[in-house]
């Protein structure tokens, strides 16, 4: 949930959507994303729309308090039904991200899920995920989440090496990760671990240590992302001052290959360039909604939504968000109606990164003409009517996409 919002046309005060966007809603997969914008500490690399208690000011400010936030989120969930009217829409996935959702009491997270069940309904096999830091959970809290309908937890492990965590401003004890995973297992939750590679000062041996520690936990799913130095972050300022080196492309490529080697050896297969799972049933179905252009509704300050080719985003600050809801006004700040070409380009950008690849007919004439060169370079292969990245192509996925869109 990046902190900088794009430009767009003003969103209607009642949050209504064009009739064209509502066509087919309920026939496509539908997901609910709930943004919880609170963090105990701001990580230096993070560019998400999150706030510590000190940044938000007095706890009495409406919407800026953890104790009242769930009420605001529930209020927005209830508005969804008003926009969708009588359309039969059930949530196939629910994902609570942040921030650190598990800084809120489990009862609050369960209350938001219950509102989704009441207003939309949940698919019988609904996937319900919360992000969490290893030091923000307890055995009792995880058990309560499972009882309330959650099915997955995604832990922000990032690294097992203390000096790497220190550069990232991560404050959890790495020894707590396996305990948190064990508690989640005992509660009956699927477990995903998030890792970051390429942190300044991280050696290949450090990265291998983190990979081995993650796999020793026996996760169902692993996400491994290269560190991106985002403008405006504390990390970017440290790099600009020369205190830390910029991540190097060759180092990132080496670490990606190492991750793929270890994860595959442990029985985890890639299904998106940066994501591996133990099988099709442990893939993150919510993220697949994003990558395949399905419908999702984003709840919370700064949250983004997409329904039927219309994308919109909420006001950023928690207090402004709560104020709008209390006034009976949609928290949506602005929106854009995607053209057919916009949607086609996004399909190329996202679906080519998936294991199943991209239908060839989504490419325009120039893109199709570029395919033979990409095949000859060993970056893609043609499988029936689809274009699929090779192992080498995954290393250079962004460049492959650029060439196909040139």
mmCIF file of C-alpha atoms in Angstrom:
data_model
loop_
_atom_site.group_PDB
_atom_site.id
_atom_site.type_symbol
_atom_site.label_atom_id
_atom_site.label_comp_id
_atom_site.label_asym_id
_atom_site.label_seq_id
_atom_site.Cartn_x
_atom_site.Cartn_y
_atom_site.Cartn_z
ATOM 1 C CA UNK A 1 0.000 0.000 0.000
ATOM 2 C CA UNK A 2 2.362 2.778 -1.237
ATOM 3 C CA UNK A 3 2.056 6.069 0.618
ATOM 4 C CA UNK A 4 1.985 8.264 -2.507
ATOM 5 C CA UNK A 5 -1.411 8.311 -4.177
ATOM 6 C CA UNK A 6 -1.743 8.700 -7.966
ATOM 7 C CA UNK A 7 -3.673 11.403 -9.734
ATOM 8 C CA UNK A 8 -7.210 10.765 -10.921
ATOM 9 C CA UNK A 9 -10.656 12.225 -11.350
ATOM 10 C CA UNK A 10 -12.615 13.007 -8.150
ATOM 11 C CA UNK A 11 -14.541 10.029 -6.821
ATOM 12 C CA UNK A 12 -18.301 10.435 -6.237
ATOM 13 C CA UNK A 13 -19.194 11.347 -2.662
ATOM 14 C CA UNK A 14 -21.510 8.348 -2.425
ATOM 15 C CA UNK A 15 -18.853 5.964 -3.774
ATOM 16 C CA UNK A 16 -21.057 4.837 -6.663
ATOM 17 C CA UNK A 17 -19.557 3.055 -9.650
ATOM 18 C CA UNK A 18 -20.409 3.292 -13.354
ATOM 19 C CA UNK A 19 -22.926 0.726 -14.556
ATOM 20 C CA UNK A 20 -20.242 -0.687 -16.860
ATOM 21 C CA UNK A 21 -18.051 -1.533 -13.865
ATOM 22 C CA UNK A 22 -20.840 -3.472 -12.181
ATOM 23 C CA UNK A 23 -21.454 -5.697 -15.207
ATOM 24 C CA UNK A 24 -20.273 -9.186 -14.368
ATOM 25 C CA UNK A 25 -19.524 -8.445 -10.712
ATOM 26 C CA UNK A 26 -20.055 -11.667 -8.803
ATOM 27 C CA UNK A 27 -19.200 -13.746 -11.850
ATOM 28 C CA UNK A 28 -15.511 -12.894 -11.484
ATOM 29 C CA UNK A 29 -13.480 -13.711 -8.353
ATOM 30 C CA UNK A 30 -13.938 -11.013 -5.703
ATOM 31 C CA UNK A 31 -11.534 -10.158 -2.907
ATOM 32 C CA UNK A 32 -11.598 -7.837 0.088
ATOM 33 C CA UNK A 33 -8.416 -6.095 1.222
ATOM 34 C CA UNK A 34 -8.373 -4.378 4.619
ATOM 35 C CA UNK A 35 -5.505 -1.981 5.285
ATOM 36 C CA UNK A 36 -4.477 -1.634 8.918
ATOM 37 C CA UNK A 37 -2.133 1.381 8.966
ATOM 38 C CA UNK A 38 -0.440 0.915 12.350
ATOM 39 C CA UNK A 39 3.161 -0.038 13.062
ATOM 40 C CA UNK A 40 5.099 -0.253 16.309
ATOM 41 C CA UNK A 41 8.192 1.130 14.531
ATOM 42 C CA UNK A 42 8.607 2.594 11.056
ATOM 43 C CA UNK A 43 11.049 0.490 9.043
ATOM 44 C CA UNK A 44 13.588 2.557 7.132
ATOM 45 C CA UNK A 45 12.882 0.901 3.775
ATOM 46 C CA UNK A 46 9.092 1.072 3.971
ATOM 47 C CA UNK A 47 7.094 3.371 1.685
ATOM 48 C CA UNK A 48 3.668 2.092 2.735
ATOM 49 C CA UNK A 49 0.885 4.242 4.159
ATOM 50 C CA UNK A 50 1.580 3.377 7.784
ATOM 51 C CA UNK A 51 1.924 5.292 11.050
ATOM 52 C CA UNK A 52 3.417 4.814 14.476
ATOM 53 C CA UNK A 53 1.589 6.073 17.564
ATOM 54 C CA UNK A 54 3.942 9.053 17.734
ATOM 55 C CA UNK A 55 3.206 10.045 14.133
ATOM 56 C CA UNK A 56 -0.547 9.894 14.660
ATOM 57 C CA UNK A 57 -0.605 12.126 17.716
ATOM 58 C CA UNK A 58 -3.184 11.925 20.522
ATOM 59 C CA UNK A 59 -5.002 8.621 20.766
ATOM 60 C CA UNK A 60 -8.243 10.543 21.161
ATOM 61 C CA UNK A 61 -8.192 11.685 17.517
ATOM 62 C CA UNK A 62 -10.998 9.717 15.781
ATOM 63 C CA UNK A 63 -9.677 7.069 13.435
ATOM 64 C CA UNK A 64 -6.104 7.568 14.606
ATOM 65 C CA UNK A 65 -6.540 5.226 17.553
ATOM 66 C CA UNK A 66 -6.020 1.496 17.367
ATOM 67 C CA UNK A 67 -8.921 1.095 19.780
ATOM 68 C CA UNK A 68 -11.419 2.677 17.369
ATOM 69 C CA UNK A 69 -9.984 1.689 14.003
ATOM 70 C CA UNK A 70 -11.956 -1.528 13.595
ATOM 71 C CA UNK A 71 -15.206 0.434 13.887
ATOM 72 C CA UNK A 72 -14.164 2.633 10.967
ATOM 73 C CA UNK A 73 -13.174 -0.356 8.850
ATOM 74 C CA UNK A 74 -16.464 -2.095 9.606
ATOM 75 C CA UNK A 75 -18.327 1.078 8.573
ATOM 76 C CA UNK A 76 -16.634 1.002 5.177
ATOM 77 C CA UNK A 77 -17.344 -2.707 4.734
ATOM 78 C CA UNK A 78 -21.011 -1.928 5.316
ATOM 79 C CA UNK A 79 -20.895 0.751 2.612
ATOM 80 C CA UNK A 80 -19.853 -1.857 0.057
ATOM 81 C CA UNK A 81 -23.271 -3.450 0.053
ATOM 82 C CA UNK A 82 -24.865 -0.049 -0.598
ATOM 83 C CA UNK A 83 -22.708 0.424 -3.703
ATOM 84 C CA UNK A 84 -23.189 -3.105 -5.015
ATOM 85 C CA UNK A 85 -26.924 -3.130 -4.326
ATOM 86 C CA UNK A 86 -28.582 -6.487 -4.886
ATOM 87 C CA UNK A 87 -25.639 -7.995 -6.773
ATOM 88 C CA UNK A 88 -24.802 -11.452 -5.478
ATOM 89 C CA UNK A 89 -21.172 -11.009 -4.468
ATOM 90 C CA UNK A 90 -19.353 -13.298 -2.076
ATOM 91 C CA UNK A 91 -15.759 -12.710 -1.070
ATOM 92 C CA UNK A 92 -13.475 -15.468 -2.304
ATOM 93 C CA UNK A 93 -10.547 -14.010 -0.386
ATOM 94 C CA UNK A 94 -10.017 -11.565 2.480
ATOM 95 C CA UNK A 95 -6.577 -10.149 3.194
ATOM 96 C CA UNK A 96 -5.636 -7.921 6.129
ATOM 97 C CA UNK A 97 -2.393 -6.083 5.434
ATOM 98 C CA UNK A 98 -0.545 -3.071 6.687
ATOM 99 C CA UNK A 99 1.146 -1.959 8.680
ATOM 100 C CA UNK A 100 0.808 -4.697 11.235
ATOM 101 C CA UNK A 101 -2.804 -5.890 11.533
ATOM 102 C CA UNK A 102 -1.970 -8.014 14.564
ATOM 103 C CA UNK A 103 -1.229 -4.896 16.608
ATOM 104 C CA UNK A 104 -5.030 -4.793 16.910
ATOM 105 C CA UNK A 105 -6.715 -7.247 19.272
ATOM 106 C CA UNK A 106 -7.794 -10.494 17.580
ATOM 107 C CA UNK A 107 -11.397 -9.620 18.392
ATOM 108 C CA UNK A 108 -11.136 -6.491 16.242
ATOM 109 C CA UNK A 109 -9.801 -8.412 13.244
ATOM 110 C CA UNK A 110 -12.502 -11.043 13.658
ATOM 111 C CA UNK A 111 -15.129 -8.270 13.849
ATOM 112 C CA UNK A 112 -14.024 -6.901 10.469
ATOM 113 C CA UNK A 113 -14.213 -10.388 8.967
ATOM 114 C CA UNK A 114 -17.661 -10.874 10.508
ATOM 115 C CA UNK A 115 -18.839 -7.645 8.855
ATOM 116 C CA UNK A 116 -17.641 -8.982 5.498
ATOM 117 C CA UNK A 117 -19.555 -12.191 6.139
ATOM 118 C CA UNK A 118 -22.698 -10.260 7.028
ATOM 119 C CA UNK A 119 -22.594 -7.726 4.191
ATOM 120 C CA UNK A 120 -21.140 -9.738 1.315
ATOM 121 C CA UNK A 121 -21.053 -13.336 2.340
ATOM 122 C CA UNK A 122 -17.955 -15.525 2.179
ATOM 123 C CA UNK A 123 -17.305 -18.341 -0.274
ATOM 124 C CA UNK A 124 -17.367 -21.802 1.361
ATOM 125 C CA UNK A 125 -13.633 -22.172 0.687
ATOM 126 C CA UNK A 126 -12.777 -18.541 1.459
ATOM 127 C CA UNK A 127 -9.102 -17.764 2.017
ATOM 128 C CA UNK A 128 -8.605 -15.316 4.917
ATOM 129 C CA UNK A 129 -5.093 -14.006 5.556
ATOM 130 C CA UNK A 130 -3.543 -11.602 8.004
ATOM 131 C CA UNK A 131 -0.057 -10.210 7.861
ATOM 132 C CA UNK A 132 1.826 -10.253 11.152
ATOM 133 C CA UNK A 133 5.199 -9.550 12.657
ATOM 134 C CA UNK A 134 6.676 -12.430 14.646
ATOM 135 C CA UNK A 135 6.658 -10.315 17.813
ATOM 136 C CA UNK A 136 3.026 -9.192 17.373
ATOM 137 C CA UNK A 137 1.346 -12.570 17.931
ATOM 138 C CA UNK A 138 0.661 -14.954 20.787
ATOM 139 C CA UNK A 139 -0.555 -18.563 20.771
ATOM 140 C CA UNK A 140 -3.877 -17.435 22.198
ATOM 141 C CA UNK A 141 -4.317 -14.648 19.658
ATOM 142 C CA UNK A 142 -3.598 -16.906 16.691
ATOM 143 C CA UNK A 143 -6.028 -19.507 18.011
ATOM 144 C CA UNK A 144 -8.694 -16.806 18.312
ATOM 145 C CA UNK A 145 -8.103 -15.740 14.698
ATOM 146 C CA UNK A 146 -8.516 -19.317 13.499
ATOM 147 C CA UNK A 147 -11.712 -19.702 15.502
ATOM 148 C CA UNK A 148 -12.975 -16.466 13.937
ATOM 149 C CA UNK A 149 -12.468 -17.719 10.367
ATOM 150 C CA UNK A 150 -8.875 -16.864 9.424
ATOM 151 C CA UNK A 151 -7.061 -19.521 7.405
ATOM 152 C CA UNK A 152 -3.562 -18.089 6.780
ATOM 153 C CA UNK A 153 -0.956 -15.907 8.417
ATOM 154 C CA UNK A 154 1.894 -14.213 6.573
ATOM 155 C CA UNK A 155 4.841 -13.417 8.836
ATOM 156 C CA UNK A 156 7.262 -10.614 7.977
ATOM 157 C CA UNK A 157 10.459 -12.546 8.676
ATOM 158 C CA UNK A 158 12.627 -10.578 6.179
ATOM 159 C CA UNK A 159 15.932 -12.025 7.456
ATOM 160 C CA UNK A 160 17.342 -14.312 10.130
ATOM 161 C CA UNK A 161 20.549 -12.280 10.456
ATOM 162 C CA UNK A 162 20.595 -9.633 13.153
ATOM 163 C CA UNK A 163 22.798 -7.058 11.407
ATOM 164 C CA UNK A 164 20.580 -7.286 8.290
ATOM 165 C CA UNK A 165 17.447 -6.777 10.384
ATOM 166 C CA UNK A 166 19.121 -3.766 12.004
ATOM 167 C CA UNK A 167 19.723 -2.088 8.614
ATOM 168 C CA UNK A 168 16.048 -2.676 7.779
ATOM 169 C CA UNK A 169 15.001 -1.285 11.202
ATOM 170 C CA UNK A 170 13.233 -4.545 11.966
ATOM 171 C CA UNK A 171 12.964 -5.002 15.711
ATOM 172 C CA UNK A 172 11.841 -8.615 16.165
ATOM 173 C CA UNK A 173 14.126 -11.266 17.617
ATOM 174 C CA UNK A 174 14.894 -13.716 14.784
ATOM 175 C CA UNK A 175 14.687 -16.562 17.273
ATOM 176 C CA UNK A 176 10.993 -15.795 17.692
ATOM 177 C CA UNK A 177 10.147 -16.686 14.081
ATOM 178 C CA UNK A 178 10.096 -20.486 14.502
ATOM 179 C CA UNK A 179 8.053 -20.146 17.692
ATOM 180 C CA UNK A 180 5.489 -17.921 15.954
ATOM 181 C CA UNK A 181 5.260 -20.412 13.084
ATOM 182 C CA UNK A 182 4.754 -23.254 15.558
ATOM 183 C CA UNK A 183 1.959 -21.342 17.301
ATOM 184 C CA UNK A 184 0.263 -20.708 13.954
ATOM 185 C CA UNK A 185 0.531 -24.393 13.066
ATOM 186 C CA UNK A 186 -0.962 -25.398 16.408
ATOM 187 C CA UNK A 187 -3.853 -23.005 15.717
ATOM 188 C CA UNK A 188 -4.504 -24.681 12.363
ATOM 189 C CA UNK A 189 -3.350 -21.804 10.136
ATOM 190 C CA UNK A 190 -1.397 -22.043 6.893
ATOM 191 C CA UNK A 191 1.900 -20.163 7.139
ATOM 192 C CA UNK A 192 3.663 -17.885 4.679
ATOM 193 C CA UNK A 193 7.027 -16.243 5.326
ATOM 194 C CA UNK A 194 8.113 -12.989 3.675
ATOM 195 C CA UNK A 195 11.828 -12.525 2.978
ATOM 196 C CA UNK A 196 13.837 -9.594 1.599
ATOM 197 C CA UNK A 197 17.197 -9.978 -0.125
ATOM 198 C CA UNK A 198 19.744 -7.392 -1.212
ATOM 199 C CA UNK A 199 19.924 -5.364 2.009
ATOM 200 C CA UNK A 200 23.149 -3.315 2.130
ATOM 201 C CA UNK A 201 25.743 -5.343 4.038
ATOM 202 C CA UNK A 202 23.981 -8.671 3.458
ATOM 203 C CA UNK A 203 26.420 -11.298 2.162
ATOM 204 C CA UNK A 204 25.438 -14.324 0.119
ATOM 205 C CA UNK A 205 26.134 -16.413 3.228
ATOM 206 C CA UNK A 206 23.758 -14.192 5.226
ATOM 207 C CA UNK A 207 21.036 -14.714 2.644
ATOM 208 C CA UNK A 208 21.595 -18.451 2.634
ATOM 209 C CA UNK A 209 21.308 -18.450 6.427
ATOM 210 C CA UNK A 210 17.925 -16.744 6.159
ATOM 211 C CA UNK A 211 16.706 -19.148 3.497
ATOM 212 C CA UNK A 212 17.715 -22.196 5.523
ATOM 213 C CA UNK A 213 16.115 -20.784 8.676
ATOM 214 C CA UNK A 214 12.883 -20.079 6.808
ATOM 215 C CA UNK A 215 12.769 -23.582 5.342
ATOM 216 C CA UNK A 216 13.518 -25.134 8.721
ATOM 217 C CA UNK A 217 10.148 -23.687 9.799
ATOM 218 C CA UNK A 218 8.369 -25.765 7.152
ATOM 219 C CA UNK A 219 6.261 -22.950 5.634
ATOM 220 C CA UNK A 220 3.498 -23.585 3.122
ATOM 221 C CA UNK A 221 4.464 -20.488 1.158
ATOM 222 C CA UNK A 222 7.439 -18.141 0.807
ATOM 223 C CA UNK A 223 7.619 -14.699 -0.774
ATOM 224 C CA UNK A 224 11.134 -13.430 -1.531
ATOM 225 C CA UNK A 225 11.461 -9.861 -2.744
ATOM 226 C CA UNK A 226 14.524 -7.862 -3.702
ATOM 227 C CA UNK A 227 15.015 -4.726 -1.650
ATOM 228 C CA UNK A 228 13.843 -1.603 -3.452
ATOM 229 C CA UNK A 229 15.201 1.728 -2.250
ATOM 230 C CA UNK A 230 12.097 3.905 -2.420
ATOM 231 C CA UNK A 231 12.401 7.693 -2.716
ATOM 232 C CA UNK A 232 11.485 9.520 0.454
ATOM 233 C CA UNK A 233 12.355 6.694 2.835
ATOM 234 C CA UNK A 234 14.980 6.783 5.578
ATOM 235 C CA UNK A 235 16.901 4.089 3.703
ATOM 236 C CA UNK A 236 17.003 6.224 0.554
ATOM 237 C CA UNK A 237 18.393 9.130 2.560
ATOM 238 C CA UNK A 238 21.118 6.907 4.023
ATOM 239 C CA UNK A 239 22.053 5.677 0.557
ATOM 240 C CA UNK A 240 22.096 9.232 -0.791
ATOM 241 C CA UNK A 241 24.428 10.324 2.022
ATOM 242 C CA UNK A 242 26.788 7.476 1.238
ATOM 243 C CA UNK A 243 26.199 5.681 4.529
ATOM 244 C CA UNK A 244 24.935 2.565 2.735
ATOM 245 C CA UNK A 245 25.576 1.217 -0.777
ATOM 246 C CA UNK A 246 22.824 0.862 -3.348
ATOM 247 C CA UNK A 247 21.832 -2.779 -3.988
ATOM 248 C CA UNK A 248 23.654 -4.146 -7.050
ATOM 249 C CA UNK A 249 21.801 -5.923 -9.837
ATOM 250 C CA UNK A 250 24.295 -8.813 -10.075
ATOM 251 C CA UNK A 251 24.068 -9.421 -6.333
ATOM 252 C CA UNK A 252 20.263 -9.422 -6.496
ATOM 253 C CA UNK A 253 20.318 -11.897 -9.394
ATOM 254 C CA UNK A 254 22.690 -14.233 -7.553
ATOM 255 C CA UNK A 255 20.492 -14.171 -4.466
ATOM 256 C CA UNK A 256 17.335 -14.789 -6.479
ATOM 257 C CA UNK A 257 18.902 -17.856 -8.059
ATOM 258 C CA UNK A 258 20.033 -19.080 -4.646
ATOM 259 C CA UNK A 259 16.519 -18.635 -3.280
ATOM 260 C CA UNK A 260 14.981 -20.525 -6.189
ATOM 261 C CA UNK A 261 17.488 -23.370 -5.740
ATOM 262 C CA UNK A 262 16.851 -23.822 -2.027
ATOM 263 C CA UNK A 263 13.087 -23.349 -2.221
ATOM 264 C CA UNK A 264 12.689 -25.838 -5.049
ATOM 265 C CA UNK A 265 14.933 -28.345 -3.278
ATOM 266 C CA UNK A 266 12.594 -28.079 -0.289
ATOM 267 C CA UNK A 267 9.561 -28.858 -2.439
ATOM 268 C CA UNK A 268 8.281 -25.309 -2.956
ATOM 269 C CA UNK A 269 7.526 -24.414 -6.579
ATOM 270 C CA UNK A 270 7.350 -20.928 -8.001
ATOM 271 C CA UNK A 271 3.961 -19.779 -9.247
ATOM 272 C CA UNK A 272 4.806 -16.060 -9.557
ATOM 273 C CA UNK A 273 8.282 -14.665 -10.028
ATOM 274 C CA UNK A 274 8.715 -13.783 -6.335
ATOM 275 C CA UNK A 275 6.429 -16.409 -4.772
ATOM 276 C CA UNK A 276 6.748 -20.121 -4.070
ATOM 277 C CA UNK A 277 4.250 -22.566 -2.539
ATOM 278 C CA UNK A 278 4.063 -26.225 -1.534
ATOM 279 C CA UNK A 279 1.272 -26.779 -4.059
ATOM 280 C CA UNK A 280 -1.656 -25.137 -5.881
ATOM 281 C CA UNK A 281 -3.786 -25.209 -2.725
ATOM 282 C CA UNK A 282 -1.254 -23.118 -0.766
ATOM 283 C CA UNK A 283 -0.780 -20.352 -3.328
ATOM 284 C CA UNK A 284 -1.972 -16.947 -2.164
ATOM 285 C CA UNK A 285 -5.291 -16.765 -3.963
ATOM 286 C CA UNK A 286 -5.802 -13.154 -2.906
ATOM 287 C CA UNK A 287 -2.646 -11.983 -4.639
ATOM 288 C CA UNK A 288 -3.647 -13.998 -7.691
ATOM 289 C CA UNK A 289 -6.725 -11.755 -7.901
ATOM 290 C CA UNK A 290 -4.415 -8.757 -8.291
ATOM 291 C CA UNK A 291 -2.190 -10.475 -10.818
ATOM 292 C CA UNK A 292 -5.079 -11.647 -12.997
ATOM 293 C CA UNK A 293 -7.093 -8.402 -12.992
ATOM 294 C CA UNK A 294 -10.054 -9.688 -10.977
ATOM 295 C CA UNK A 295 -12.208 -7.545 -8.658
ATOM 296 C CA UNK A 296 -11.189 -6.433 -5.185
ATOM 297 C CA UNK A 297 -12.372 -3.808 -2.745
ATOM 298 C CA UNK A 298 -9.795 -2.046 -0.588
ATOM 299 C CA UNK A 299 -10.915 -0.925 2.861
ATOM 300 C CA UNK A 300 -8.902 1.531 4.953
ATOM 301 C CA UNK A 301 -6.893 4.757 4.571
ATOM 302 C CA UNK A 302 -5.006 4.852 1.281
ATOM 303 C CA UNK A 303 -6.457 1.488 0.214
ATOM 304 C CA UNK A 304 -6.822 0.860 -3.519
ATOM 305 C CA UNK A 305 -9.703 -0.970 -5.181
ATOM 306 C CA UNK A 306 -10.505 -2.336 -8.634
ATOM 307 C CA UNK A 307 -13.909 -3.390 -9.889
ATOM 308 C CA UNK A 308 -14.756 -3.936 -13.544
ATOM 309 C CA UNK A 309 -12.006 -1.734 -14.936
ATOM 310 C CA UNK A 310 -12.484 1.127 -12.456
ATOM 311 C CA UNK A 311 -9.676 1.739 -9.971
ATOM 312 C CA UNK A 312 -10.026 4.063 -6.993
ATOM 313 C CA UNK A 313 -8.164 4.909 -3.807
ATOM 314 C CA UNK A 314 -9.105 6.225 -0.386
ATOM 315 C CA UNK A 315 -7.862 9.292 1.452
ATOM 316 C CA UNK A 316 -4.538 8.599 3.141
ATOM 317 C CA UNK A 317 -4.733 9.730 6.741
ATOM 318 C CA UNK A 318 -6.630 7.566 9.258
ATOM 319 C CA UNK A 319 -8.298 10.614 10.839
ATOM 320 C CA UNK A 320 -9.521 11.942 7.466
ATOM 321 C CA UNK A 321 -10.689 8.449 6.566
ATOM 322 C CA UNK A 322 -12.726 8.071 9.763
ATOM 323 C CA UNK A 323 -14.123 11.589 9.450
ATOM 324 C CA UNK A 324 -15.524 10.878 5.994
ATOM 325 C CA UNK A 325 -17.173 7.686 7.133
ATOM 326 C CA UNK A 326 -18.662 9.382 10.192
ATOM 327 C CA UNK A 327 -20.099 12.066 7.889
ATOM 328 C CA UNK A 328 -21.714 9.497 5.603
ATOM 329 C CA UNK A 329 -19.304 10.272 2.768
ATOM 330 C CA UNK A 330 -17.307 7.702 0.828
ATOM 331 C CA UNK A 331 -13.633 7.624 1.851
ATOM 332 C CA UNK A 332 -12.700 7.328 -1.844
ATOM 333 C CA UNK A 333 -10.547 10.284 -2.888
ATOM 334 C CA UNK A 334 -10.134 9.747 -6.640
ATOM 335 C CA UNK A 335 -10.471 7.146 -9.351
ATOM 336 C CA UNK A 336 -9.595 6.264 -12.917
ATOM 337 C CA UNK A 337 -11.511 4.340 -15.540
ATOM 338 C CA UNK A 338 -9.073 2.051 -17.307
ATOM 339 C CA UNK A 339 -9.200 1.960 -21.087
ATOM 340 C CA UNK A 340 -9.067 -1.394 -22.917
ATOM 341 C CA UNK A 341 -5.432 -0.629 -23.762
ATOM 342 C CA UNK A 342 -4.633 0.133 -20.101
ATOM 343 C CA UNK A 343 -6.082 -3.227 -19.111
ATOM 344 C CA UNK A 344 -4.219 -5.048 -21.862
ATOM 345 C CA UNK A 345 -0.886 -3.536 -20.822
ATOM 346 C CA UNK A 346 -1.522 -4.462 -17.205
ATOM 347 C CA UNK A 347 -2.228 -8.049 -18.231
ATOM 348 C CA UNK A 348 1.146 -8.224 -19.949
ATOM 349 C CA UNK A 349 2.888 -6.646 -16.953
ATOM 350 C CA UNK A 350 1.358 -9.032 -14.428
ATOM 351 C CA UNK A 351 0.335 -12.287 -16.069
ATOM 352 C CA UNK A 352 3.667 -12.917 -17.743
ATOM 353 C CA UNK A 353 5.139 -13.155 -14.226
ATOM 354 C CA UNK A 354 2.867 -16.115 -13.454
ATOM 355 C CA UNK A 355 3.856 -19.747 -13.899
ATOM 356 C CA UNK A 356 0.924 -20.265 -16.288
ATOM 357 C CA UNK A 357 2.151 -17.406 -18.437
ATOM 358 C CA UNK A 358 0.303 -15.017 -20.727
ATOM 359 C CA UNK A 359 -2.068 -15.810 -23.605
ATOM 360 C CA UNK A 360 -0.274 -14.871 -26.815
ATOM 361 C CA UNK A 361 -3.323 -13.098 -28.158
ATOM 362 C CA UNK A 362 -3.021 -10.460 -25.419
ATOM 363 C CA UNK A 363 0.128 -9.137 -27.138
ATOM 364 C CA UNK A 364 -0.242 -6.522 -29.846
ATOM 365 C CA UNK A 365 1.426 -6.929 -33.248
ATOM 366 C CA UNK A 366 4.740 -5.426 -32.080
ATOM 367 C CA UNK A 367 4.751 -7.680 -29.025
ATOM 368 C CA UNK A 368 4.145 -10.810 -31.098
ATOM 369 C CA UNK A 369 6.956 -9.816 -33.448
ATOM 370 C CA UNK A 370 9.315 -9.551 -30.435
ATOM 371 C CA UNK A 371 8.574 -13.089 -29.242
ATOM 372 C CA UNK A 372 11.000 -14.985 -31.542
ATOM 373 C CA UNK A 373 13.932 -12.922 -30.298
ATOM 374 C CA UNK A 374 12.920 -13.544 -26.702
ATOM 375 C CA UNK A 375 12.653 -17.275 -27.416
ATOM 376 C CA UNK A 376 16.066 -17.303 -29.117
ATOM 377 C CA UNK A 377 17.561 -15.531 -26.092
ATOM 378 C CA UNK A 378 16.196 -18.255 -23.833
ATOM 379 C CA UNK A 379 13.966 -15.858 -21.881
ATOM 380 C CA UNK A 380 10.551 -17.230 -22.829
ATOM 381 C CA UNK A 381 9.021 -20.324 -24.399
ATOM 382 C CA UNK A 382 5.776 -20.849 -26.233
ATOM 383 C CA UNK A 383 3.529 -23.464 -24.638
ATOM 384 C CA UNK A 384 0.466 -23.959 -26.805
ATOM 385 C CA UNK A 385 -1.270 -20.583 -26.953
ATOM 386 C CA UNK A 386 0.656 -19.106 -24.026
ATOM 387 C CA UNK A 387 3.963 -17.362 -23.490
ATOM 388 C CA UNK A 388 5.849 -18.581 -20.427
ATOM 389 C CA UNK A 389 9.009 -17.299 -18.745
ATOM 390 C CA UNK A 390 11.983 -19.635 -18.585
ATOM 391 C CA UNK A 391 14.097 -19.862 -15.443
ATOM 392 C CA UNK A 392 16.502 -17.358 -16.984
ATOM 393 C CA UNK A 393 13.598 -15.179 -18.030
ATOM 394 C CA UNK A 394 12.417 -14.901 -14.433
ATOM 395 C CA UNK A 395 15.714 -13.215 -13.566
ATOM 396 C CA UNK A 396 15.068 -10.617 -16.255
ATOM 397 C CA UNK A 397 11.280 -10.511 -16.102
ATOM 398 C CA UNK A 398 10.960 -6.716 -16.066
ATOM 399 C CA UNK A 399 13.179 -6.420 -19.141
ATOM 400 C CA UNK A 400 11.225 -9.110 -20.975
ATOM 401 C CA UNK A 401 7.983 -7.268 -20.287
ATOM 402 C CA UNK A 402 9.464 -3.975 -21.514
ATOM 403 C CA UNK A 403 10.536 -5.573 -24.777
ATOM 404 C CA UNK A 404 7.108 -7.075 -25.337
ATOM 405 C CA UNK A 405 5.443 -3.721 -24.711
ATOM 406 C CA UNK A 406 7.905 -1.613 -26.700
#
